[in-house]
Amino acid sequence: MDVLKKVPVREQDAKVRAANFDEVCLGYNKQEAMEEAARCINCKNAQCIKGCPVAIDIPGFIEKVKEGDIESAYQVISKASSLPAVCGRVCPQESQCEGKCIRGIKGDPISIGKLERFVADWAGENQIRPEGADEKNGKKVAVIGSGPAGLSCAGDLAKMGYEVTIFEALHEPGGVLVYGIPEFRLPKSAVVAREIENVKSLGVKIETNVVVGKSVTIDELLTEEGFDAVFIGSGAGLPKFMGIPGEQANGVFSANEYLTRSNLMKAFDMQSSTPIMRGKKVAVVGGGNVAMDAARTALRLGGEVHIVYRRSEEELPARVEEVHHAREEGIIFDLLTNPVEILADEKGWVTGMKCIRMELGEPDASGRRRPVEIPGSEFVIEADTVIMSLGTSPNPLISSTTEGLEVNKWKCIVADEIQGKTSREGVYAGGDAVTGAATVILAMGAGRAGAKGIDEYLKNKEQNK
């Protein structure tokens, strides 16, 4: 075995998978996982842990995989992560744990994400659950939102002995894991549902169809429902648009709506009660992971799909793996291209998108070179469907119905980065509700931080009685 090269991961053939919603990556089997784990040099000063937002003992779990003790590997991971099967699939490992792997200096980094996925899947297949608290401490915590931040916070609090109830606005728990990420990247029943059951096995209760701010307020949870603290992990679900002419035309979607219809409501199934428009020529505006998800979904629904992004390939914010898979499947990339108008026929249906070519000028405040229009370079991309994937912002419902909760100019809740503490006593927050749209693993890290903050707050309150 060449220790400088990672063990290859089996995948569906690109032409086959482009016509189905089955998972693209097939993962490692036990032998492959043990071979890959054997490449790890078990650093004493493990940089990979520093690159993990939830601080998994990565060398520790990999050592157990190396030994073939997969159950122990799972327990090592589950001390830090409530969603290992999810993270093993959707985390940007290349810029986090694997990006700091010492083995990667002179060869391929260890496939940490694929090993984490294998361990979590093995545990699920063998009915292995995370270890919980020996007894409850008598304190109640409410968690708003059952996405990655909420599930992570709830899982950690339950392991500490708290009685935790999650309140979810939708009819299914999981947040962005069920409505935002397609089946071919993250299977819902085989992976997400199983991870949620693991959190529930710790004693966490989940109440769906509860819209906090309407069904019940945070003030009521604290003063009338008997909760000692609240964690807000409600995400960022309000889509952004460009504000260009024609955005109100029929056939224009936000990526949020398009993916929610497909993922949560199963609109990709022709028998679904909420079918979605199957565009023949689809333009997706944006270059992040959500844009890739929307584009690859539209492709599987039979469309010719273009990704339209105003910067170059080097600036694409999506994971390298997602861009690679999109290209393999036949998605067309129109880079250094910016929409200026959506065109429609006399009945109001999209017929195309007028765009202008861009070039990169001087760096802007973010340090990235600013895209500048090239005069006279306008052209039209023919399309019957346009999907806007320009990011999302938090719904202001919770903040506007909670006394004393500070928000910033983007309507994000203001919270301490270390512990998630907000301006309202006993209320903590984290994830996209605080930062705006970000990654699953960063939301999980914020959930863990919130759990620690709540634990410290309630213990101090008890001591000062």
CSV table of C-alpha atoms in Angstrom, one decimal:
chain,number,residue,atom,x,y,z
A,1,MET,CA,0.0,0.0,0.0
A,2,ASP,CA,1.3,3.5,-0.9
A,3,VAL,CA,1.0,5.4,2.4
A,4,LEU,CA,1.2,8.7,0.4
A,5,LYS,CA,-2.0,8.0,-1.5
A,6,LYS,CA,-5.5,7.8,0.1
A,7,VAL,CA,-7.6,4.7,-0.4
A,8,PRO,CA,-10.0,5.5,-3.3
A,9,VAL,CA,-13.7,5.9,-2.4
A,10,ARG,CA,-16.2,4.1,-4.6
A,11,GLU,CA,-18.9,6.3,-6.3
A,12,GLN,CA,-21.8,5.9,-8.7
A,13,ASP,CA,-20.8,6.4,-12.3
A,14,ALA,CA,-21.5,10.1,-13.3
A,15,LYS,CA,-23.8,9.2,-16.2
A,16,VAL,CA,-25.8,6.8,-14.1
A,17,ARG,CA,-26.2,9.1,-11.0
A,18,ALA,CA,-27.2,12.1,-13.1
A,19,ALA,CA,-30.5,10.4,-13.7
A,20,ASN,CA,-31.2,9.2,-10.1
A,21,PHE,CA,-31.4,10.6,-6.5
A,22,ASP,CA,-29.4,7.7,-5.0
A,23,GLU,CA,-26.3,8.7,-2.9
A,24,VAL,CA,-23.3,9.5,-5.1
A,25,CYS,CA,-20.5,8.4,-2.8
A,26,LEU,CA,-20.7,4.8,-1.7
A,27,GLY,CA,-18.2,5.1,1.1
A,28,TYR,CA,-15.6,2.7,2.6
A,29,ASN,CA,-16.2,-0.9,3.7
A,30,LYS,CA,-14.4,-2.1,6.8
A,31,GLN,CA,-11.3,-3.3,5.0
A,32,GLU,CA,-10.9,-0.1,3.1
A,33,ALA,CA,-11.5,2.0,6.2
A,34,MET,CA,-8.8,0.0,8.2
A,35,GLU,CA,-6.3,0.5,5.3
A,36,GLU,CA,-7.0,4.2,5.2
A,37,ALA,CA,-6.7,4.5,9.0
A,38,ALA,CA,-3.3,2.7,8.8
A,39,ARG,CA,-2.0,5.7,6.9
A,40,CYS,CA,-2.5,8.0,10.0
A,41,ILE,CA,0.8,8.7,11.8
A,42,ASN,CA,-1.1,9.6,15.1
A,43,CYS,CA,0.5,13.0,15.6
A,44,LYS,CA,1.2,14.0,19.2
A,45,ASN,CA,0.2,17.6,18.5
A,46,ALA,CA,-2.7,16.8,16.2
A,47,GLN,CA,-3.5,19.7,14.0
A,48,CYS,CA,-6.6,18.0,12.6
A,49,ILE,CA,-8.4,18.4,16.0
A,50,LYS,CA,-7.6,22.1,15.9
A,51,GLY,CA,-9.3,22.3,12.4
A,52,CYS,CA,-12.5,20.6,13.6
A,53,PRO,CA,-15.2,23.0,14.8
A,54,VAL,CA,-16.5,20.4,17.3
A,55,ALA,CA,-13.1,19.2,18.4
A,56,ILE,CA,-13.4,15.5,17.7
A,57,ASP,CA,-10.5,13.4,19.0
A,58,ILE,CA,-9.6,12.5,15.4
A,59,PRO,CA,-6.4,10.5,16.0
A,60,GLY,CA,-8.2,8.7,18.8
A,61,PHE,CA,-11.1,7.4,16.7
A,62,ILE,CA,-8.8,6.6,13.7
A,63,GLU,CA,-6.6,4.5,16.0
A,64,LYS,CA,-9.6,2.5,17.0
A,65,VAL,CA,-10.5,2.0,13.3
A,66,LYS,CA,-6.9,0.9,12.7
A,67,GLU,CA,-7.4,-1.8,15.3
A,68,GLY,CA,-10.8,-2.8,13.9
A,69,ASP,CA,-12.7,-1.7,17.0
A,70,ILE,CA,-15.4,0.3,15.3
A,71,GLU,CA,-17.7,0.5,18.3
A,72,SER,CA,-15.1,2.2,20.4
A,73,ALA,CA,-14.3,4.5,17.4
A,74,TYR,CA,-17.9,5.5,17.4
A,75,GLN,CA,-18.0,6.3,21.1
A,76,VAL,CA,-14.9,8.5,20.7
A,77,ILE,CA,-16.6,10.5,18.0
A,78,SER,CA,-20.0,10.7,19.7
A,79,LYS,CA,-18.4,12.4,22.7
A,80,ALA,CA,-17.9,15.5,20.5
A,81,SER,CA,-20.4,15.1,17.6
A,82,SER,CA,-24.1,14.3,17.7
A,83,LEU,CA,-24.2,14.0,13.9
A,84,PRO,CA,-21.2,12.0,12.7
A,85,ALA,CA,-22.9,10.3,9.7
A,86,VAL,CA,-24.0,13.8,8.5
A,87,CYS,CA,-20.7,15.4,9.0
A,88,GLY,CA,-18.8,12.6,7.3
A,89,ARG,CA,-20.8,13.4,4.2
A,90,VAL,CA,-21.3,17.2,4.1
A,91,CYS,CA,-18.4,18.8,6.1
A,92,PRO,CA,-15.8,20.8,4.1
A,93,GLN,CA,-13.0,18.6,5.4
A,94,GLU,CA,-10.6,19.9,2.8
A,95,SER,CA,-10.5,23.3,4.5
A,96,GLN,CA,-10.8,22.0,8.1
A,97,CYS,CA,-9.5,18.8,9.6
A,98,GLU,CA,-8.0,17.3,6.4
A,99,GLY,CA,-6.6,20.7,5.4
A,100,LYS,CA,-4.4,20.6,8.5
A,101,CYS,CA,-3.4,16.9,8.3
A,102,ILE,CA,0.4,16.5,8.6
A,103,ARG,CA,0.2,13.5,6.2
A,104,GLY,CA,-1.1,15.9,3.6
A,105,ILE,CA,2.2,17.8,3.5
A,106,LYS,CA,4.0,15.2,1.4
A,107,GLY,CA,1.0,13.2,0.1
A,108,ASP,CA,-2.7,12.9,0.4
A,109,PRO,CA,-4.3,13.9,3.7
A,110,ILE,CA,-6.1,11.1,5.6
A,111,SER,CA,-9.7,10.8,4.4
A,112,ILE,CA,-11.0,11.8,7.9
A,113,GLY,CA,-14.5,12.5,6.6
A,114,LYS,CA,-14.9,9.2,4.9
A,115,LEU,CA,-13.6,7.4,8.0
A,116,GLU,CA,-16.1,9.3,10.2
A,117,ARG,CA,-18.9,8.3,7.8
A,118,PHE,CA,-17.9,4.7,7.8
A,119,VAL,CA,-17.8,4.5,11.6
A,120,ALA,CA,-21.2,6.2,12.0
A,121,ASP,CA,-22.8,4.1,9.3
A,122,TRP,CA,-21.4,0.9,10.9
A,123,ALA,CA,-22.7,2.0,14.3
A,124,GLY,CA,-26.2,2.6,12.8
A,125,GLU,CA,-26.3,-0.8,11.1
A,126,ASN,CA,-25.2,-2.5,14.3
A,127,GLN,CA,-27.7,-0.6,16.6
A,128,ILE,CA,-24.9,1.2,18.5
A,129,ARG,CA,-26.1,4.3,20.3
A,130,PRO,CA,-24.2,7.2,21.9
A,131,GLU,CA,-23.7,7.1,25.7
A,132,GLY,CA,-25.9,9.4,27.7
A,133,ALA,CA,-26.0,10.8,31.2
A,134,ASP,CA,-26.4,8.4,34.2
A,135,GLU,CA,-29.2,10.6,35.7
A,136,LYS,CA,-31.0,13.8,35.1
A,137,ASN,CA,-30.2,17.0,37.0
A,138,GLY,CA,-33.7,18.4,37.2
A,139,LYS,CA,-33.2,21.4,34.9
A,140,LYS,CA,-35.2,22.0,31.7
A,141,VAL,CA,-33.8,23.6,28.5
A,142,ALA,CA,-35.8,24.5,25.4
A,143,VAL,CA,-34.1,24.4,22.0
A,144,ILE,CA,-35.6,26.2,19.1
A,145,GLY,CA,-34.9,24.5,15.8
A,146,SER,CA,-34.0,20.9,15.0
A,147,GLY,CA,-31.2,21.7,12.5
A,148,PRO,CA,-27.5,21.0,13.2
A,149,ALA,CA,-27.1,23.7,15.8
A,150,GLY,CA,-30.2,22.7,17.7
A,151,LEU,CA,-29.5,18.9,17.6
A,152,SER,CA,-25.9,19.4,18.6
A,153,CYS,CA,-26.8,21.7,21.5
A,154,ALA,CA,-29.6,19.3,22.6
A,155,GLY,CA,-27.4,16.3,22.4
A,156,ASP,CA,-24.6,17.8,24.5
A,157,LEU,CA,-27.1,19.1,27.1
A,158,ALA,CA,-28.8,15.7,27.4
A,159,LYS,CA,-25.4,14.1,27.9
A,160,MET,CA,-24.9,16.6,30.8
A,161,GLY,CA,-28.1,15.4,32.4
A,162,TYR,CA,-30.5,18.2,31.3
A,163,GLU,CA,-34.1,17.6,30.3
A,164,VAL,CA,-34.3,19.0,26.7
A,165,THR,CA,-37.2,19.7,24.4
A,166,ILE,CA,-36.6,20.8,20.8
A,167,PHE,CA,-39.3,22.9,19.2
A,168,GLU,CA,-39.4,22.6,15.4
A,169,ALA,CA,-41.6,24.8,13.1
A,170,LEU,CA,-41.8,22.2,10.3
A,171,HIS,CA,-43.6,18.8,10.3
A,172,GLU,CA,-40.4,16.9,10.2
A,173,PRO,CA,-37.3,17.4,12.4
A,174,GLY,CA,-33.9,18.0,10.9
A,175,GLY,CA,-33.9,21.6,9.6
A,176,VAL,CA,-31.6,22.2,6.7
A,177,LEU,CA,-30.5,18.6,6.8
A,178,VAL,CA,-34.0,17.5,5.5
A,179,TYR,CA,-35.1,20.5,3.5
A,180,GLY,CA,-31.8,21.9,2.2
A,181,ILE,CA,-29.4,19.1,1.2
A,182,PRO,CA,-30.5,16.7,-1.6
A,183,GLU,CA,-30.9,13.0,-1.1
A,184,PHE,CA,-28.0,12.2,-3.4
A,185,ARG,CA,-25.7,13.9,-0.9
A,186,LEU,CA,-27.4,13.1,2.3
A,187,PRO,CA,-30.0,10.3,2.4
A,188,LYS,CA,-32.9,11.3,4.7
A,189,SER,CA,-34.3,8.0,6.0
A,190,ALA,CA,-31.0,6.1,6.1
A,191,VAL,CA,-28.9,8.8,7.6
A,192,VAL,CA,-30.7,11.9,8.9
A,193,ALA,CA,-33.6,10.1,10.6
A,194,ARG,CA,-31.1,7.7,12.2
A,195,GLU,CA,-29.0,10.5,13.6
A,196,ILE,CA,-32.1,12.2,15.0
A,197,GLU,CA,-33.1,9.0,16.7
A,198,ASN,CA,-29.7,8.8,18.3
A,199,VAL,CA,-30.2,12.3,19.8
A,200,LYS,CA,-33.7,11.2,21.0
A,201,SER,CA,-32.2,8.1,22.6
A,202,LEU,CA,-30.4,10.5,25.0
A,203,GLY,CA,-33.7,11.6,26.3
A,204,VAL,CA,-34.3,14.6,24.0
A,205,LYS,CA,-38.0,15.3,23.1
A,206,ILE,CA,-38.9,16.9,19.8
A,207,GLU,CA,-42.1,18.8,19.2
A,208,THR,CA,-42.9,19.5,15.6
A,209,ASN,CA,-45.3,22.1,14.1
A,210,VAL,CA,-44.4,24.6,16.8
A,211,VAL,CA,-43.6,28.1,15.4
A,212,VAL,CA,-41.8,30.0,18.2
A,213,GLY,CA,-43.0,33.6,18.0
A,214,LYS,CA,-46.5,32.5,17.1
A,215,SER,CA,-47.4,29.1,18.7
A,216,VAL,CA,-45.4,30.2,21.8
A,217,THR,CA,-42.9,32.9,22.6
A,218,ILE,CA,-39.5,32.7,24.3
A,219,ASP,CA,-40.9,34.8,27.2
A,220,GLU,CA,-43.7,32.2,27.7
A,221,LEU,CA,-41.2,29.3,27.6
A,222,LEU,CA,-39.2,30.9,30.4
A,223,THR,CA,-42.0,32.3,32.5
A,224,GLU,CA,-44.9,29.9,32.0
A,225,GLU,CA,-43.6,26.6,30.6
A,226,GLY,CA,-40.9,26.1,33.3
A,227,PHE,CA,-37.8,26.1,31.2
A,228,ASP,CA,-34.6,27.3,32.9
A,229,ALA,CA,-32.9,28.4,29.7
A,230,VAL,CA,-33.4,28.6,25.9
A,231,PHE,CA,-31.1,28.0,23.0
A,232,ILE,CA,-32.1,29.5,19.6
A,233,GLY,CA,-30.8,27.5,16.6
A,234,SER,CA,-33.5,28.5,14.2
A,235,GLY,CA,-31.3,28.9,11.2
A,236,ALA,CA,-31.5,31.4,8.3
A,237,GLY,CA,-34.4,30.6,6.0
A,238,LEU,CA,-35.3,33.9,4.2
A,239,PRO,CA,-33.8,33.9,0.7
A,240,LYS,CA,-32.1,36.8,-0.9
A,241,PHE,CA,-32.7,38.1,-4.4
A,242,MET,CA,-30.7,40.4,-6.8
A,243,GLY,CA,-33.3,43.0,-7.3
A,244,ILE,CA,-33.0,42.9,-11.1
A,245,PRO,CA,-35.9,43.4,-13.5
A,246,GLY,CA,-37.9,40.3,-14.2
A,247,GLU,CA,-37.4,38.5,-10.9
A,248,GLN,CA,-41.2,38.3,-10.4
A,249,ALA,CA,-41.6,36.2,-13.6
A,250,ASN,CA,-43.1,32.7,-13.5
A,251,GLY,CA,-40.3,30.2,-13.3
A,252,VAL,CA,-38.1,32.1,-10.9
A,253,PHE,CA,-37.4,30.3,-7.7
A,254,SER,CA,-35.2,30.8,-4.7
A,255,ALA,CA,-32.9,27.9,-4.1
A,256,ASN,CA,-34.5,27.6,-0.7
A,257,GLU,CA,-37.9,27.0,-2.1
A,258,TYR,CA,-36.7,24.8,-4.9
A,259,LEU,CA,-34.7,22.5,-2.6
A,260,THR,CA,-37.4,22.4,0.1
A,261,ARG,CA,-40.0,21.3,-2.4
A,262,SER,CA,-37.7,18.6,-3.7
A,263,ASN,CA,-36.1,17.4,-0.5
A,264,LEU,CA,-38.8,17.8,2.1
A,265,MET,CA,-41.9,17.5,0.0
A,266,LYS,CA,-40.4,14.9,-2.4
A,267,ALA,CA,-41.3,16.9,-5.5
A,268,PHE,CA,-38.8,14.9,-7.5
A,269,ASP,CA,-41.2,12.0,-7.3
A,270,MET,CA,-43.9,12.3,-10.1
A,271,GLN,CA,-46.5,11.0,-7.6
A,272,SER,CA,-45.8,13.8,-5.2
A,273,SER,CA,-48.7,16.0,-4.1
A,274,THR,CA,-46.4,19.0,-4.5
A,275,PRO,CA,-44.7,18.6,-7.9
A,276,ILE,CA,-42.1,21.1,-9.0
A,277,MET,CA,-41.5,22.7,-12.4
A,278,ARG,CA,-39.1,20.5,-14.4
A,279,GLY,CA,-37.2,23.0,-16.4
A,280,LYS,CA,-35.7,22.1,-19.7
A,281,LYS,CA,-33.1,24.8,-19.6
A,282,VAL,CA,-32.2,26.0,-16.1
A,283,ALA,CA,-30.0,28.8,-14.9
A,284,VAL,CA,-28.8,28.7,-11.3
A,285,VAL,CA,-27.3,32.0,-10.0
A,286,GLY,CA,-24.6,31.6,-7.4
A,287,GLY,CA,-21.5,29.5,-6.7
A,288,GLY,CA,-21.9,28.0,-3.2
A,289,ASN,CA,-22.9,24.5,-2.0
A,290,VAL,CA,-26.6,25.4,-2.2
A,291,ALA,CA,-26.2,26.5,-5.8
A,292,MET,CA,-24.5,23.2,-6.6
A,293,ASP,CA,-27.3,21.3,-4.8
A,294,ALA,CA,-30.0,23.2,-6.8
A,295,ALA,CA,-28.2,22.7,-10.1
A,296,ARG,CA,-27.6,19.0,-9.6
A,297,THR,CA,-31.2,18.6,-8.5
A,298,ALA,CA,-32.5,20.4,-11.7
A,299,LEU,CA,-30.2,18.2,-13.8
A,300,ARG,CA,-31.7,15.0,-12.3
A,301,LEU,CA,-35.2,16.4,-13.1
A,302,GLY,CA,-34.2,16.5,-16.8
A,303,GLY,CA,-32.8,19.9,-17.4
A,304,GLU,CA,-29.8,21.4,-19.2
A,305,VAL,CA,-28.3,23.3,-16.3
A,306,HIS,CA,-26.0,26.4,-16.2
A,307,ILE,CA,-24.3,27.7,-13.1
A,308,VAL,CA,-24.0,31.5,-13.4
A,309,TYR,CA,-21.4,33.1,-11.1
A,310,ARG,CA,-19.8,36.5,-11.3
A,311,ARG,CA,-16.3,35.5,-10.1
A,312,SER,CA,-13.8,33.0,-11.4
A,313,GLU,CA,-13.5,29.3,-10.6
A,314,GLU,CA,-10.8,30.1,-7.9
A,315,GLU,CA,-13.4,32.1,-6.0
A,316,LEU,CA,-16.2,29.5,-6.1
A,317,PRO,CA,-17.2,29.1,-2.5
A,318,ALA,CA,-18.6,25.6,-3.0
A,319,ARG,CA,-16.7,22.5,-1.9
A,320,VAL,CA,-14.2,21.3,-4.4
A,321,GLU,CA,-15.8,17.8,-4.3
A,322,GLU,CA,-19.3,19.3,-5.1
A,323,VAL,CA,-17.9,21.4,-8.1
A,324,HIS,CA,-16.1,18.3,-9.3
A,325,HIS,CA,-19.2,16.1,-9.1
A,326,ALA,CA,-21.3,18.8,-10.8
A,327,ARG,CA,-18.9,19.0,-13.8
A,328,GLU,CA,-18.7,15.2,-14.1
A,329,GLU,CA,-22.5,15.1,-14.3
A,330,GLY,CA,-22.6,17.6,-17.2
A,331,ILE,CA,-23.5,21.0,-15.5
A,332,ILE,CA,-22.3,24.0,-17.6
A,333,PHE,CA,-20.3,26.7,-15.7
A,334,ASP,CA,-20.8,30.3,-16.9
A,335,LEU,CA,-18.1,32.0,-14.8
A,336,LEU,CA,-17.3,35.7,-14.7
A,337,THR,CA,-20.9,36.2,-15.7
A,338,ASN,CA,-23.5,38.4,-13.9
A,339,PRO,CA,-27.3,38.5,-14.6
A,340,VAL,CA,-28.8,41.9,-15.3
A,341,GLU,CA,-32.4,41.0,-16.3
A,342,ILE,CA,-34.7,38.1,-16.4
A,343,LEU,CA,-36.6,37.9,-19.7
A,344,ALA,CA,-40.2,36.7,-20.0
A,345,ASP,CA,-42.9,36.2,-22.6
A,346,GLU,CA,-46.2,38.0,-22.8
A,347,LYS,CA,-47.8,35.5,-20.3
A,348,GLY,CA,-45.1,36.2,-17.8
A,349,TRP,CA,-43.1,33.0,-18.1
A,350,VAL,CA,-39.3,33.0,-18.1
A,351,THR,CA,-37.6,32.8,-21.5
A,352,GLY,CA,-34.1,33.7,-20.7
A,353,MET,CA,-31.6,35.7,-18.7
A,354,LYS,CA,-29.7,38.7,-19.9
A,355,CYS,CA,-26.1,38.6,-18.6
A,356,ILE,CA,-22.9,40.7,-18.8
A,357,ARG,CA,-19.4,39.4,-18.8
A,358,MET,CA,-17.2,40.3,-15.8
A,359,GLU,CA,-13.5,40.7,-15.1
A,360,LEU,CA,-11.7,40.7,-11.8
A,361,GLY,CA,-10.5,44.2,-10.7
A,362,GLU,CA,-8.9,45.3,-7.4
A,363,PRO,CA,-9.5,43.5,-4.1
A,364,ASP,CA,-12.6,44.6,-2.1
A,365,ALA,CA,-13.1,44.8,1.6
A,366,SER,CA,-13.2,41.0,1.9
A,367,GLY,CA,-9.8,40.7,0.2
A,368,ARG,CA,-11.2,39.1,-2.9
A,369,ARG,CA,-10.7,40.8,-6.3
A,370,ARG,CA,-13.8,42.7,-7.1
A,371,PRO,CA,-15.8,41.6,-10.3
A,372,VAL,CA,-16.2,44.5,-12.7
A,373,GLU,CA,-18.5,44.6,-15.7
A,374,ILE,CA,-17.1,44.6,-19.2
A,375,PRO,CA,-19.0,47.2,-21.2
A,376,GLY,CA,-20.8,45.9,-24.3
A,377,SER,CA,-20.4,42.2,-23.4
A,378,GLU,CA,-24.1,41.6,-22.8
A,379,PHE,CA,-25.6,38.2,-24.0
A,380,VAL,CA,-28.6,36.0,-23.3
A,381,ILE,CA,-28.7,32.6,-21.7
A,382,GLU,CA,-31.8,30.8,-22.9
A,383,ALA,CA,-33.8,29.4,-19.9
A,384,ASP,CA,-37.3,28.5,-18.8
A,385,THR,CA,-36.3,28.3,-15.1
A,386,VAL,CA,-34.1,30.6,-13.0
A,387,ILE,CA,-33.0,29.6,-9.5
A,388,MET,CA,-31.5,32.3,-7.3
A,389,SER,CA,-28.9,31.0,-4.8
A,390,LEU,CA,-27.6,34.1,-3.2
A,391,GLY,CA,-27.7,33.2,0.4
A,392,THR,CA,-30.3,33.5,3.1
A,393,SER,CA,-30.9,35.6,6.3
A,394,PRO,CA,-32.7,34.8,9.6
A,395,ASN,CA,-36.5,35.1,9.9
A,396,PRO,CA,-37.0,38.1,12.3
A,397,LEU,CA,-40.1,36.4,13.9
A,398,ILE,CA,-38.3,35.2,17.0
A,399,SER,CA,-36.2,38.3,17.6
A,400,SER,CA,-39.2,40.6,17.1
A,401,THR,CA,-41.3,38.7,19.7
A,402,THR,CA,-38.6,38.4,22.4
A,403,GLU,CA,-38.2,41.1,24.9
A,404,GLY,CA,-34.6,42.4,25.1
A,405,LEU,CA,-33.1,40.3,22.4
A,406,GLU,CA,-30.5,42.3,20.4
A,407,VAL,CA,-30.1,41.9,16.7
A,408,ASN,CA,-27.7,43.5,14.2
A,409,LYS,CA,-28.5,45.3,10.9
A,410,TRP,CA,-28.8,42.0,9.1
A,411,LYS,CA,-31.5,40.8,11.6
A,412,CYS,CA,-29.0,38.2,13.0
A,413,ILE,CA,-29.2,37.6,16.7
A,414,VAL,CA,-26.2,39.1,18.5
A,415,ALA,CA,-24.5,36.4,20.6
A,416,ASP,CA,-21.1,35.8,22.2
A,417,GLU,CA,-19.0,33.5,20.0
A,418,ILE,CA,-17.5,31.5,22.9
A,419,GLN,CA,-20.7,30.6,24.7
A,420,GLY,CA,-23.6,31.9,22.5
A,421,LYS,CA,-24.8,34.2,25.2
A,422,THR,CA,-27.3,36.9,24.0
A,423,SER,CA,-28.5,40.2,25.5
A,424,ARG,CA,-31.4,38.4,27.2
A,425,GLU,CA,-30.6,36.5,30.4
A,426,GLY,CA,-31.0,32.8,30.0
A,427,VAL,CA,-31.3,32.9,26.2
A,428,TYR,CA,-28.4,31.6,24.1
A,429,ALA,CA,-28.1,31.3,20.3
A,430,GLY,CA,-25.9,29.9,17.6
A,431,GLY,CA,-25.6,28.8,14.0
A,432,ASP,CA,-27.1,30.6,11.0
A,433,ALA,CA,-29.5,32.6,13.2
A,434,VAL,CA,-26.4,34.4,14.5
A,435,THR,CA,-23.9,34.2,11.7
A,436,GLY,CA,-26.2,34.1,8.6
A,437,ALA,CA,-25.9,31.2,6.3
A,438,ALA,CA,-22.8,29.0,6.9
A,439,THR,CA,-21.9,25.3,7.1
A,440,VAL,CA,-23.5,22.4,9.0
A,441,ILE,CA,-20.3,21.8,11.1
A,442,LEU,CA,-20.0,25.5,12.1
A,443,ALA,CA,-23.6,25.4,13.3
A,444,MET,CA,-22.8,22.3,15.2
A,445,GLY,CA,-19.8,24.0,16.8
A,446,ALA,CA,-22.1,26.9,17.8
A,447,GLY,CA,-24.6,24.4,19.3
A,448,ARG,CA,-21.9,22.8,21.4
A,449,ALA,CA,-20.7,26.3,22.6
A,450,GLY,CA,-24.3,27.2,23.5
A,451,ALA,CA,-24.6,24.0,25.5
A,452,LYS,CA,-21.5,24.8,27.5
A,453,GLY,CA,-22.7,28.3,28.1
A,454,ILE,CA,-26.1,27.2,29.3
A,455,ASP,CA,-24.5,24.6,31.6
A,456,GLU,CA,-22.2,27.2,33.1
A,457,TYR,CA,-25.0,29.8,33.5
A,458,LEU,CA,-27.4,27.4,35.3
A,459,LYS,CA,-24.7,26.0,37.5
A,460,ASN,CA,-23.7,29.5,38.5
A,461,LYS,CA,-27.3,30.5,39.1
A,462,GLU,CA,-27.7,27.5,41.3
A,463,GLN,CA,-24.6,28.3,43.4
A,464,ASN,CA,-25.7,31.9,43.9
A,465,LYS,CA,-29.1,31.0,45.2
